[in-house]
Coordinates of C-alpha atoms in Angstrom, one line a residue:
X207 CA 36.8 -32.7 45.9
X208 CA 39.8 -30.4 46.0
X209 CA 39.0 -26.7 45.8
X210 CA 41.4 -26.4 42.8
X211 CA 39.5 -28.9 40.7
X212 CA 39.0 -26.6 37.8
X213 CA 42.6 -25.5 37.6
X214 CA 43.9 -29.0 38.1
X215 CA 41.8 -30.3 35.2
X216 CA 43.5 -27.8 32.9
X217 CA 46.8 -29.3 33.8
X218 CA 45.9 -32.9 32.9
X219 CA 46.3 -34.6 29.6
X220 CA 42.9 -36.3 29.8
X221 CA 41.2 -32.9 29.7
X222 CA 43.5 -30.1 28.4
X223 CA 43.9 -31.3 24.8
X224 CA 40.2 -31.9 24.5
X225 CA 39.5 -28.4 26.0
X226 CA 41.8 -26.7 23.5
X227 CA 40.3 -28.7 20.6
X228 CA 36.7 -27.7 21.4
X229 CA 37.8 -24.1 22.0
X230 CA 39.4 -23.8 18.6
X231 CA 36.4 -25.5 17.0
X232 CA 34.0 -22.9 18.4
X233 CA 36.4 -20.1 17.8
X234 CA 37.1 -21.0 14.2
X235 CA 33.3 -21.4 13.5
X236 CA 32.7 -17.9 14.7
X237 CA 35.7 -16.4 12.9
X238 CA 34.5 -17.9 9.6
X239 CA 30.8 -17.1 10.0
X240 CA 31.3 -13.5 11.1
X241 CA 34.0 -12.6 8.7
X242 CA 31.7 -13.9 5.9
X243 CA 28.8 -11.9 7.2
X244 CA 30.9 -8.8 7.5
X245 CA 32.3 -9.2 3.9
X246 CA 28.7 -9.6 2.7
X247 CA 27.5 -6.5 4.6
X248 CA 30.2 -4.4 3.0
X249 CA 30.2 -6.0 -0.5
X250 CA 30.0 -3.7 -3.4
X251 CA 27.0 -3.6 -5.7
X252 CA 26.8 -6.7 -7.9
X253 CA 29.3 -8.7 -5.9
X254 CA 26.6 -10.9 -4.4
X255 CA 24.6 -13.4 -6.4
X256 CA 21.5 -12.4 -4.3
X257 CA 20.5 -9.5 -2.0
X258 CA 22.5 -9.2 1.2
X259 CA 19.5 -9.8 3.4
X260 CA 18.6 -13.0 1.5
X261 CA 22.3 -14.1 1.6
X262 CA 22.4 -13.6 5.4
X263 CA 19.2 -15.6 6.0
X264 CA 20.5 -18.3 3.6
X265 CA 23.8 -18.4 5.6
X266 CA 22.0 -18.9 8.9
X267 CA 19.7 -21.6 7.5
X268 CA 22.5 -23.5 5.7
X269 CA 24.6 -23.6 8.9
X270 CA 21.8 -24.9 11.0
X271 CA 20.4 -27.4 8.5
X272 CA 23.1 -30.1 8.9
X273 CA 22.1 -30.4 12.6
X274 CA 18.7 -31.6 11.5
X275 CA 20.1 -33.9 8.8
X276 CA 23.2 -35.4 10.3
X277 CA 23.2 -35.2 14.1
X278 CA 21.5 -38.5 14.6
X279 CA 24.0 -40.3 12.3
X280 CA 26.9 -38.6 14.0
X281 CA 25.6 -39.8 17.4
X282 CA 25.6 -43.4 16.1
X283 CA 29.1 -43.1 14.7
X284 CA 30.4 -41.5 17.9
X285 CA 29.1 -44.4 20.0
X286 CA 30.4 -47.0 17.5
X287 CA 34.0 -45.8 17.1
X288 CA 36.9 -44.9 19.4
X289 CA 36.3 -41.3 20.3
X290 CA 39.8 -39.7 20.0
X291 CA 40.2 -41.3 16.5
X292 CA 36.8 -40.0 15.5
X293 CA 37.6 -36.5 16.7
X294 CA 40.8 -36.4 14.7
X295 CA 38.9 -37.4 11.6
X296 CA 36.4 -34.6 12.1
X297 CA 39.2 -32.1 12.7
X298 CA 40.9 -33.3 9.5
X299 CA 37.6 -32.6 7.7
X300 CA 37.6 -29.1 9.2
X301 CA 41.1 -28.4 7.7
X302 CA 39.9 -29.5 4.3
X303 CA 36.7 -27.4 4.6
X304 CA 38.7 -24.3 5.8
X305 CA 41.2 -24.8 2.9
X306 CA 38.3 -24.5 0.5
X307 CA 37.0 -21.6 2.5
X308 CA 40.4 -19.9 2.2
X309 CA 40.1 -20.2 -1.6
X310 CA 36.6 -18.8 -1.4
X311 CA 37.8 -15.8 0.6
X312 CA 40.7 -15.1 -1.7
X313 CA 38.6 -15.4 -4.9
X314 CA 35.6 -13.7 -3.2
X315 CA 33.4 -16.5 -4.5
X316 CA 30.4 -16.0 -2.2
X317 CA 28.4 -19.0 -3.6
X318 CA 31.4 -21.3 -2.7
X319 CA 31.5 -19.7 0.8
X320 CA 27.8 -20.3 1.2
X321 CA 28.2 -24.0 0.4
X322 CA 31.2 -24.2 2.8
X323 CA 29.0 -22.7 5.5
X324 CA 26.8 -25.8 5.0
X325 CA 29.9 -28.1 5.2
X326 CA 31.0 -26.3 8.4
X327 CA 27.6 -26.9 9.9
X328 CA 28.0 -30.6 8.9
X329 CA 31.4 -30.8 10.6
X330 CA 30.0 -29.2 13.8
X331 CA 27.1 -31.6 13.7
X332 CA 29.5 -34.5 13.7
X333 CA 31.7 -33.0 16.4
X334 CA 28.9 -32.1 18.9
X335 CA 27.9 -35.7 20.0
X336 CA 31.5 -36.9 20.5
X337 CA 32.4 -33.7 22.2
X338 CA 30.1 -34.2 25.1
X339 CA 30.0 -38.0 25.1
X340 CA 33.8 -38.1 25.6
X341 CA 33.8 -36.2 29.0
X342 CA 32.2 -39.0 31.2
X343 CA 34.9 -41.4 29.8
X344 CA 37.8 -39.2 30.6
X345 CA 36.6 -37.6 33.9
X346 CA 35.7 -39.0 37.2
X347 CA 32.0 -38.7 38.3
X348 CA 32.9 -35.8 40.7
X349 CA 34.7 -34.0 37.9
X350 CA 31.8 -33.8 35.5
X351 CA 30.5 -30.5 36.9
X352 CA 33.9 -28.7 36.9
X353 CA 34.6 -30.2 33.5
X354 CA 31.4 -29.0 32.0
X355 CA 31.9 -25.6 33.7
X356 CA 35.2 -25.2 31.9
X357 CA 33.7 -26.4 28.6
X358 CA 30.9 -23.9 28.7
X359 CA 33.3 -21.2 29.8
X360 CA 35.6 -22.0 26.9
X361 CA 32.7 -22.2 24.4
X362 CA 31.3 -18.8 25.2
X363 CA 34.7 -17.1 25.4
X364 CA 35.5 -18.7 22.0
X365 CA 32.2 -17.3 20.6
X366 CA 33.1 -13.9 22.0
X367 CA 36.7 -13.9 20.8
X368 CA 35.7 -15.3 17.4
X369 CA 33.1 -12.5 17.0
X370 CA 35.6 -9.8 18.0
X371 CA 38.4 -11.4 16.0
X372 CA 36.2 -11.4 12.9
X373 CA 35.8 -7.7 13.2
X374 CA 39.6 -7.2 13.4
X375 CA 40.2 -9.5 10.5
X376 CA 37.5 -7.9 8.3
X377 CA 39.0 -4.4 8.9
X378 CA 42.6 -5.4 8.1
X379 CA 44.4 -4.6 4.9
X380 CA 44.0 -7.5 2.4
X381 CA 41.3 -8.8 4.7
X382 CA 40.5 -11.7 2.4
X383 CA 44.0 -13.0 2.5
X384 CA 44.2 -12.5 6.3
X385 CA 40.9 -14.4 6.7
X386 CA 42.0 -17.2 4.5
X387 CA 45.2 -17.7 6.5
X388 CA 43.5 -17.5 9.9
X389 CA 40.7 -20.0 9.3
X390 CA 43.2 -22.6 8.0
X391 CA 45.7 -21.9 10.8
X392 CA 43.0 -22.3 13.5
X393 CA 41.8 -25.5 12.0
X394 CA 45.3 -26.9 12.0
X395 CA 45.8 -25.9 15.6
X396 CA 42.6 -27.6 16.5
X397 CA 43.7 -30.8 14.8
X398 CA 47.2 -30.7 16.4
X399 CA 45.6 -30.4 19.9
X400 CA 43.2 -33.3 19.1
X401 CA 46.2 -35.6 18.5
X402 CA 47.0 -35.5 22.2
X403 CA 43.5 -36.5 23.4
X404 CA 43.9 -39.9 25.2
X405 CA 42.1 -42.9 23.7
X406 CA 38.5 -43.3 24.7
X407 CA 37.2 -46.8 23.7
X408 CA 34.0 -47.2 21.7
X409 CA 30.9 -47.3 23.8
X410 CA 28.9 -49.6 21.5
X411 CA 31.3 -51.1 18.8
X412 CA 28.6 -53.6 17.9
X413 CA 26.4 -51.0 16.4
X414 CA 25.8 -51.4 12.7
X415 CA 25.9 -48.2 10.7
X416 CA 24.1 -47.6 7.4
X417 CA 23.5 -44.2 5.9
X418 CA 19.8 -43.8 6.9
X419 CA 19.5 -40.2 8.3
X420 CA 15.7 -40.3 8.8
X421 CA 15.7 -43.7 10.5
X422 CA 18.6 -42.6 12.7
X423 CA 16.8 -39.4 13.7
X424 CA 13.7 -41.3 14.7
X425 CA 15.7 -43.8 16.8
X426 CA 17.8 -41.0 18.4
X427 CA 14.8 -39.0 19.4
X428 CA 13.2 -42.2 20.8
X429 CA 16.3 -42.9 22.9
X430 CA 16.2 -39.4 24.3
X431 CA 12.5 -39.7 25.2
X432 CA 12.9 -43.1 26.9
X433 CA 14.3 -41.6 30.1
X434 CA 12.1 -38.8 31.5
X435 CA 14.9 -37.1 33.4
X436 CA 17.2 -37.0 30.4
X437 CA 14.4 -35.7 28.2
X438 CA 13.6 -32.9 30.7
X439 CA 17.3 -32.0 30.8
X440 CA 17.4 -31.8 27.0
X441 CA 14.4 -29.6 26.9
X442 CA 15.8 -27.3 29.5
X443 CA 19.1 -27.0 27.7
X444 CA 17.4 -26.3 24.4
X445 CA 15.3 -23.6 26.1
X446 CA 18.5 -22.0 27.2
X447 CA 19.7 -21.9 23.6
X448 CA 16.3 -20.5 22.6
X449 CA 16.8 -17.6 25.0
X450 CA 20.5 -17.2 24.1
X451 CA 19.7 -17.0 20.3
X452 CA 16.9 -14.5 21.0
X453 CA 19.1 -12.2 23.0
X454 CA 22.2 -12.4 20.7
X455 CA 20.1 -11.8 17.6
X456 CA 18.6 -8.6 19.0
X457 CA 21.7 -7.1 20.6
X458 CA 22.8 -5.1 17.5
X459 CA 19.5 -3.3 17.0
X460 CA 18.8 -3.1 20.7
X461 CA 22.2 -1.3 21.2
X462 CA 21.7 1.0 18.2
X463 CA 18.1 2.0 18.6
X464 CA 17.5 1.9 22.4
X465 CA 21.0 2.5 23.9
X466 CA 22.3 4.8 21.1
X467 CA 25.6 2.8 20.9
X468 CA 27.8 2.0 17.9
X469 CA 29.4 -1.3 16.7
X470 CA 31.9 -1.3 19.6
X471 CA 29.0 -1.0 22.0
X472 CA 27.4 -4.1 20.5
X473 CA 30.7 -6.0 21.0
X474 CA 30.7 -4.7 24.6
X475 CA 27.2 -6.1 25.3
X476 CA 28.1 -9.4 23.7
X477 CA 31.3 -9.5 25.9
X478 CA 29.3 -8.8 29.1
X479 CA 26.8 -11.6 28.2
X480 CA 29.5 -14.1 27.3
X481 CA 31.7 -13.3 30.3
X482 CA 28.6 -13.5 32.5
X483 CA 27.9 -17.0 31.3
X484 CA 31.6 -18.0 31.8
X485 CA 31.6 -16.6 35.4
X486 CA 28.2 -18.3 36.1
X487 CA 29.5 -21.6 34.8
X488 CA 32.6 -21.5 37.0
X489 CA 30.6 -20.2 40.0
X490 CA 28.1 -23.0 39.6
X491 CA 30.9 -25.6 40.2
X492 CA 31.8 -23.8 43.4
X493 CA 28.3 -23.3 44.6
X494 CA 27.3 -26.9 44.0
X495 CA 30.5 -28.2 45.8
X496 CA 31.7 -29.9 42.6
X497 CA 28.7 -32.2 42.4
X498 CA 25.6 -32.5 40.1
X499 CA 23.2 -30.3 42.1
X500 CA 19.9 -30.1 40.2
X501 CA 18.5 -27.8 42.9
X502 CA 20.6 -24.9 41.5
X503 CA 18.9 -25.2 38.1
X504 CA 15.5 -23.6 39.0
X505 CA 17.4 -20.9 40.9
X506 CA 19.5 -20.1 37.8
X507 CA 16.2 -20.0 35.8
X508 CA 14.7 -17.5 38.3
X509 CA 17.8 -15.4 37.9
X510 CA 17.4 -15.4 34.1
X511 CA 13.8 -14.1 34.6
X512 CA 14.7 -11.5 37.2
X513 CA 17.8 -10.0 35.5
X514 CA 16.2 -10.2 32.1
X515 CA 13.2 -8.3 33.3
X516 CA 15.3 -5.7 35.1
X517 CA 17.6 -5.2 32.1
X518 CA 14.7 -4.6 29.8
X519 CA 12.9 -2.3 32.2
X520 CA 15.9 -0.2 33.3
X521 CA 16.7 1.4 29.9
X522 CA 17.1 5.2 30.6
X523 CA 14.9 7.7 28.9
X524 CA 16.4 10.5 26.8
X525 CA 19.8 9.0 26.2
X526 CA 22.2 11.1 24.1
X527 CA 23.6 9.9 20.9
X528 CA 27.1 8.5 21.9
X529 CA 29.8 9.4 19.4
X530 CA 32.5 7.3 21.0
X531 CA 32.7 4.0 22.9
X532 CA 34.2 5.7 25.9
X533 CA 31.2 7.9 26.2
X534 CA 28.9 4.9 26.0
X535 CA 30.5 2.9 28.8
X536 CA 31.1 5.9 31.0
X537 CA 27.5 7.0 31.0
X538 CA 26.4 6.1 34.5
X539 CA 22.7 5.8 33.6
X540 CA 23.5 2.7 31.6
X541 CA 25.5 1.0 34.3
X542 CA 22.4 -0.8 35.7
X543 CA 21.7 -2.2 32.2
X544 CA 25.3 -3.5 32.0
X545 CA 25.1 -5.0 35.5
X546 CA 21.8 -6.8 34.8
X547 CA 23.1 -8.1 31.5
X548 CA 26.2 -9.5 33.2
X549 CA 24.0 -11.1 35.9
X550 CA 21.7 -12.5 33.2
X551 CA 24.6 -14.3 31.6
X552 CA 25.8 -15.5 35.0
X553 CA 22.4 -16.9 35.8
X554 CA 22.5 -18.7 32.4
X555 CA 25.8 -20.3 33.3
X556 CA 24.5 -21.5 36.7
X557 CA 21.4 -22.9 34.8
X558 CA 23.2 -24.8 32.1
X559 CA 26.2 -26.6 33.7
X560 CA 24.3 -29.0 36.0
X561 CA 22.0 -29.9 33.1
X562 CA 24.9 -30.9 30.8
X563 CA 26.5 -32.9 33.6
X564 CA 23.2 -34.6 34.5
X565 CA 22.6 -35.6 30.9
X566 CA 26.1 -37.1 30.6
X567 CA 25.8 -39.0 33.9
X568 CA 22.3 -40.3 33.4
X569 CA 22.6 -41.5 29.7
X570 CA 23.6 -45.1 29.2
X571 CA 27.3 -45.4 28.1
X572 CA 26.3 -47.2 24.9
X573 CA 23.8 -44.4 24.0
X574 CA 25.5 -41.3 25.3
X575 CA 26.6 -39.8 22.0
X576 CA 23.1 -40.5 20.5
X577 CA 21.5 -38.6 23.5
X578 CA 23.8 -35.6 22.7
X579 CA 22.8 -35.9 19.1
X580 CA 19.2 -35.6 20.1
X581 CA 20.1 -32.5 22.1
X582 CA 21.6 -31.0 19.0
X583 CA 18.5 -31.7 17.0
X584 CA 16.3 -30.1 19.7
X585 CA 18.7 -27.2 20.1
X586 CA 18.3 -26.5 16.3
X587 CA 14.5 -26.7 16.5
X588 CA 14.4 -24.3 19.5
X589 CA 16.8 -21.8 17.8
X590 CA 14.6 -21.8 14.7
X591 CA 11.6 -21.3 17.0
X592 CA 13.5 -18.4 18.6
X593 CA 13.9 -16.7 15.1
X594 CA 10.3 -17.3 14.3
X595 CA 9.3 -15.7 17.7
X596 CA 11.4 -12.7 16.9
X597 CA 9.9 -12.2 13.5
X598 CA 6.3 -12.6 14.8
X599 CA 6.8 -10.2 17.7
X600 CA 8.8 -7.5 16.0
X601 CA 7.4 -7.6 12.5
X602 CA 3.8 -8.9 12.9
X603 CA 2.8 -7.8 16.4
X604 CA 5.2 -4.7 16.1
X605 CA 6.5 -5.1 19.6
X606 CA 9.7 -3.2 20.6
X607 CA 12.9 -5.1 21.4
X608 CA 12.6 -4.3 25.1
X609 CA 9.0 -5.6 25.1
X610 CA 10.3 -8.8 23.4
X611 CA 12.9 -9.1 26.2
X612 CA 10.1 -8.7 28.8
X613 CA 8.1 -11.4 27.0
X614 CA 11.1 -13.7 27.2
X615 CA 11.5 -13.1 30.9
X616 CA 7.8 -13.8 31.5
X617 CA 8.0 -17.1 29.4
X618 CA 11.1 -18.1 31.3
X619 CA 9.3 -17.5 34.6
X620 CA 6.8 -20.3 33.6
X621 CA 9.8 -22.6 32.9
X622 CA 11.4 -21.7 36.3
X623 CA 8.2 -22.5 38.1
X624 CA 7.9 -25.8 36.3
X625 CA 11.4 -26.8 37.1
X626 CA 10.9 -25.9 40.8
X627 CA 7.8 -28.0 40.9
X628 CA 9.8 -30.9 39.5
X629 CA 12.6 -30.8 42.0
X630 CA 11.5 -28.7 45.1
X631 CA 13.4 -30.9 47.5
X632 CA 16.7 -30.4 45.7
X633 CA 16.1 -26.6 45.5
X634 CA 15.4 -26.4 49.2
X635 CA 18.4 -28.7 50.0
X636 CA 20.7 -26.4 48.0
X637 CA 19.3 -23.3 49.7
X638 CA 19.9 -25.0 53.0
X639 CA 23.5 -25.7 52.0
X640 CA 24.0 -22.0 51.1
X641 CA 22.3 -20.7 54.3
X642 CA 24.0 -23.1 56.7
X643 CA 27.4 -22.5 55.1
X644 CA 26.8 -18.8 55.4
X645 CA 25.6 -19.0 59.1
X646 CA 28.4 -21.4 60.1
X647 CA 32.0 -22.1 59.1
X648 CA 31.3 -25.7 58.1
X649 CA 34.1 -28.2 57.6
X650 CA 33.5 -31.6 56.1
X651 CA 35.6 -34.6 57.0
X652 CA 35.7 -38.1 55.4
X653 CA 32.3 -37.7 53.6
X654 CA 33.7 -40.1 51.0
X655 CA 32.4 -42.8 53.3
X656 CA 28.9 -42.0 52.3
X657 CA 28.0 -44.5 49.6
X658 CA 27.3 -43.3 46.0
X659 CA 24.6 -45.9 45.6
X660 CA 22.7 -48.6 47.5
X661 CA 20.9 -48.6 50.8
X662 CA 22.7 -47.5 54.0
X663 CA 21.8 -46.4 57.5
X664 CA 23.3 -43.3 59.0
X665 CA 23.4 -42.9 62.8
X666 CA 24.3 -39.5 64.3
X667 CA 24.4 -37.6 67.5
X668 CA 21.5 -35.1 68.0
X669 CA 22.5 -31.6 69.1
X670 CA 20.1 -29.1 67.5
X671 CA 17.1 -28.6 65.2
X672 CA 19.6 -27.9 62.4
X673 CA 21.0 -31.4 62.4
X674 CA 18.9 -32.9 59.7
X675 CA 19.3 -29.8 57.5
X676 CA 23.0 -29.9 57.8
X677 CA 23.3 -33.6 57.0
X678 CA 20.9 -33.4 54.1
X679 CA 22.8 -30.4 52.6
X680 CA 26.2 -32.1 52.7
X681 CA 25.2 -35.5 51.3
X682 CA 25.1 -35.7 47.5
X683 CA 22.1 -38.1 47.7
X684 CA 18.7 -37.5 49.2
X685 CA 18.6 -38.7 52.8
X686 CA 15.3 -40.0 54.3
X687 CA 15.1 -38.9 57.9
X688 CA 13.1 -40.6 60.7
X689 CA 11.4 -37.7 62.5
X690 CA 9.2 -37.3 65.5
X691 CA 5.6 -37.5 64.3
X692 CA 4.5 -34.3 66.0
X693 CA 7.0 -32.3 64.0
X694 CA 6.6 -34.2 60.8
X695 CA 2.8 -33.5 60.8
X696 CA 3.0 -29.7 61.4
X697 CA 0.5 -28.3 58.8
X698 CA 2.8 -25.7 57.2
X699 CA 5.5 -28.2 56.3
X700 CA 3.7 -31.5 56.3
X701 CA 3.3 -31.8 52.6
X702 CA 6.9 -30.8 51.9
X703 CA 8.3 -33.2 54.4
X704 CA 6.2 -36.0 53.0
X705 CA 7.6 -35.3 49.5
X706 CA 11.1 -35.1 51.0
X707 CA 10.7 -38.7 52.2
X708 CA 10.6 -38.0 55.9
X709 CA 9.5 -41.0 57.9
X710 CA 7.3 -40.0 60.9
X711 CA 7.4 -42.0 64.2
X712 CA 5.8 -41.6 67.6
X713 CA 7.4 -43.5 70.5
X714 CA 4.0 -43.6 72.3
X715 CA 1.9 -45.2 69.6
X716 CA 2.5 -48.8 68.5
X717 CA 0.8 -48.3 65.1
X718 CA 3.1 -45.4 64.3
X719 CA 6.2 -47.4 65.3
X720 CA 5.1 -50.3 63.1
X721 CA 4.5 -48.1 60.1
X722 CA 7.8 -46.3 60.6
X723 CA 9.8 -49.6 60.6
X724 CA 7.9 -50.8 57.6
X725 CA 8.8 -47.5 55.7
X726 CA 12.4 -47.7 56.8
X727 CA 12.6 -51.3 55.5
X728 CA 11.1 -50.4 52.2
X729 CA 13.3 -47.3 51.8
X730 CA 16.5 -49.3 52.5
X731 CA 15.4 -52.1 50.1
X732 CA 14.9 -49.5 47.4
X733 CA 18.5 -48.3 47.8
X734 CA 17.9 -45.1 49.8
X735 CA 20.0 -43.7 52.6
X736 CA 18.0 -43.5 55.9
X737 CA 19.2 -41.4 58.8
X738 CA 18.2 -42.0 62.4
X739 CA 19.1 -40.1 65.6
X740 CA 19.3 -43.1 68.0
X741 CA 19.3 -40.8 71.1
X742 CA 15.6 -40.1 70.3
X743 CA 15.8 -36.5 71.5
X744 CA 18.1 -33.4 71.5
X745 CA 20.9 -33.4 74.1
X746 CA 20.1 -31.2 77.1
X747 CA 23.7 -30.7 78.3
X748 CA 25.9 -31.3 75.2
X749 CA 26.7 -34.8 76.2
X750 CA 25.3 -37.7 74.1
X751 CA 22.3 -39.6 75.5
X752 CA 22.2 -43.4 75.4
X753 CA 21.3 -44.9 72.0
X754 CA 17.9 -46.5 71.9
X755 CA 17.5 -50.0 70.4
X756 CA 15.5 -49.1 67.3
X757 CA 18.6 -49.5 65.2
X758 CA 18.9 -53.2 66.1
X759 CA 15.4 -53.8 64.9
X760 CA 16.1 -51.9 61.6
X761 CA 19.2 -54.0 60.9
X762 CA 17.4 -57.3 61.6
X763 CA 14.8 -56.4 59.0
X764 CA 17.3 -54.7 56.6
X765 CA 20.9 -55.7 56.9
X766 CA 22.7 -52.7 55.3
X767 CA 26.0 -50.9 56.0
X768 CA 25.8 -48.5 59.0
X769 CA 27.7 -45.2 58.8
X770 CA 28.5 -43.4 62.0
X771 CA 28.4 -39.6 61.7
X772 CA 29.2 -36.8 64.2
X773 CA 28.1 -33.2 64.4
X774 CA 30.6 -31.0 66.2
X775 CA 30.4 -27.4 67.4
X776 CA 26.6 -27.0 67.4
X777 CA 26.1 -27.1 71.2
X778 CA 25.6 -23.5 72.3
X779 CA 24.0 -22.5 69.0
X780 CA 20.6 -20.8 68.8
X781 CA 19.0 -24.1 67.7
X782 CA 20.4 -26.2 70.5
X783 CA 19.0 -26.5 74.1
X784 CA 22.0 -24.6 75.5
X785 CA 19.7 -22.1 77.2
X786 CA 17.2 -24.8 78.4
X787 CA 15.0 -24.5 75.3
X788 CA 16.0 -24.1 71.7
X789 CA 15.5 -20.8 69.9
X790 CA 15.3 -18.8 73.1
X791 CA 16.1 -15.0 73.1
X792 CA 18.4 -13.6 70.5
X793 CA 21.1 -15.5 68.6
X794 CA 24.5 -14.7 70.2
X795 CA 26.8 -16.9 68.0
X796 CA 27.5 -16.1 64.4
X797 CA 29.9 -17.7 61.9
X798 CA 30.7 -20.5 64.4
X799 CA 33.0 -23.2 63.4
X800 CA 31.3 -26.6 63.1
X801 CA 32.4 -29.9 61.6
X802 CA 30.5 -32.8 60.1
X803 CA 32.5 -36.1 60.0
X804 CA 31.6 -39.5 58.7
X805 CA 33.2 -42.7 59.9
X806 CA 34.0 -46.0 58.1
X807 CA 30.9 -48.0 57.3
X808 CA 30.2 -50.9 59.7
X809 CA 28.9 -54.2 58.4
X810 CA 25.3 -54.9 59.6
X811 CA 26.2 -58.0 61.5
X812 CA 28.7 -56.1 63.6
X813 CA 26.7 -52.9 64.1
X814 CA 25.2 -53.2 67.6
X815 CA 23.7 -50.3 69.5
X816 CA 26.6 -50.2 71.9
X817 CA 29.3 -50.3 69.2
X818 CA 27.7 -47.6 67.1
X819 CA 27.3 -45.3 70.1
X820 CA 31.0 -45.8 70.8
X821 CA 31.8 -45.1 67.1
X822 CA 29.8 -41.8 67.1
X823 CA 31.2 -40.7 70.4
X824 CA 34.7 -41.4 69.2
X825 CA 34.1 -39.3 66.1
X826 CA 32.7 -36.5 68.1
X827 CA 35.5 -36.5 70.7
X828 CA 35.5 -33.6 73.1
X829 CA 34.1 -31.1 70.6
X830 CA 30.5 -30.4 71.5

């Protein structure tokens, strides 16, 4: 995948109009909501039909209610109809809603504005499923992670800019007229950008639609639960929104009471959090090498716990009352809080992007929008749960906001541990990728020859104890390695290697050889990639040893494509036998240049031991 994948997507018609459309959607939602809330906060006595506190709670409830009522039906419609057409209809509805909203702003009719908040939530509920279901149709599989990274970046920047823009609009002269013009203008811009979204054919045109929200909701939730991996991804994403809602809700009082900041300071903290998520989302794409790397998700979750805890526990004592924003941001004792908040957001971005991409890739094409609809329902439930937790902790248990933040960090630690238990192999594989690409200047060559699905056999030269780790880190799929039994059964790592699918073998025991070949046959028949080092031992002089004939037996039992691979530049490293034994003395080489190259797959009927040794030697060349 090219290193400029994110930038290149923004230059392509299959992504850019969609990106602009979803940006304006999130931006306009936040403009409308926050302008309305600011108008309510500063409304004169008697201007509101109810108390301002009740109005604000009604506003929050009316905006989120449509996600419970209509998300499932929206998912069915998004799967049934061509998606670019469906998006344009939704954006036309947004123009109509915002036109009515403009009238409400101008006439200062707060009951109408409250109703329109419900209609806005309805429009967002219909846009959500098609928004995420469209991506896998317009992007290639390897573009899902960078595409989702850009979407999450755009969404949180839109939330930030919408919130800040609302403050500017609300403080302008004739603010009600300015607000009216802006919400209509941004809705029109969103519609105009949607007209350039390329056609995306209906995923399930045969679906019959009847207005049965309760039935649709039950069916949608059943679809989401049918696949355990999808359901776990949905729960993890919803947990992220639980945390996000909890933090964002408490920022104003947290800033005012504990950091002694003003309204500008609240906006600054919101900006740090949002920018952090944007940076984390983009960094996730780079860190995962533009592929869906679920191993990074638990690490992002651990980051959320670590930096959330540090932020809550690093509040300075005896802060002065800041009179200006400049005083607030220049007070050095607060800088650790700012840094931890930024890193908390970045960890959230790293956490969320692979989950969205995994959900989109894993869901059946005919049910993808309905899966996203289920996500919206769960998101809404978790966000309501977040509000309930805040009320119970702050009002009933009388905890402080920093104590609530510490509780959130502790709860998230449980989530992080659970996620690690679910995918320990992928976490270790990702860490190995980071470590090896930090220790070495690793170049990849022709790795597109590794199959995306189906069984295959990798044969590779054997230079160091790092070989298997390097190969496993660069392959998007899990590789099952055949390993010397004495190493595979070492007590400290035996359980982990067994879970990683390592196949132990001992050349001196017939029973072990027979079991190993049986396991290799079963793994290949199940569609796994298996890697063997046909030399049978590490090279003692940098030159390749003769290949043993085990590969021929494997292919007789399991005729699968054979992929030659070569590791170059590892001879002389600390983990090779350059000094007679591996790991002798002190390491003397750092940041060495190495290369991993894959060759063209060879058909099983042609893949003899002699031919594959020649292929691997040819790939390796004179570079040891």
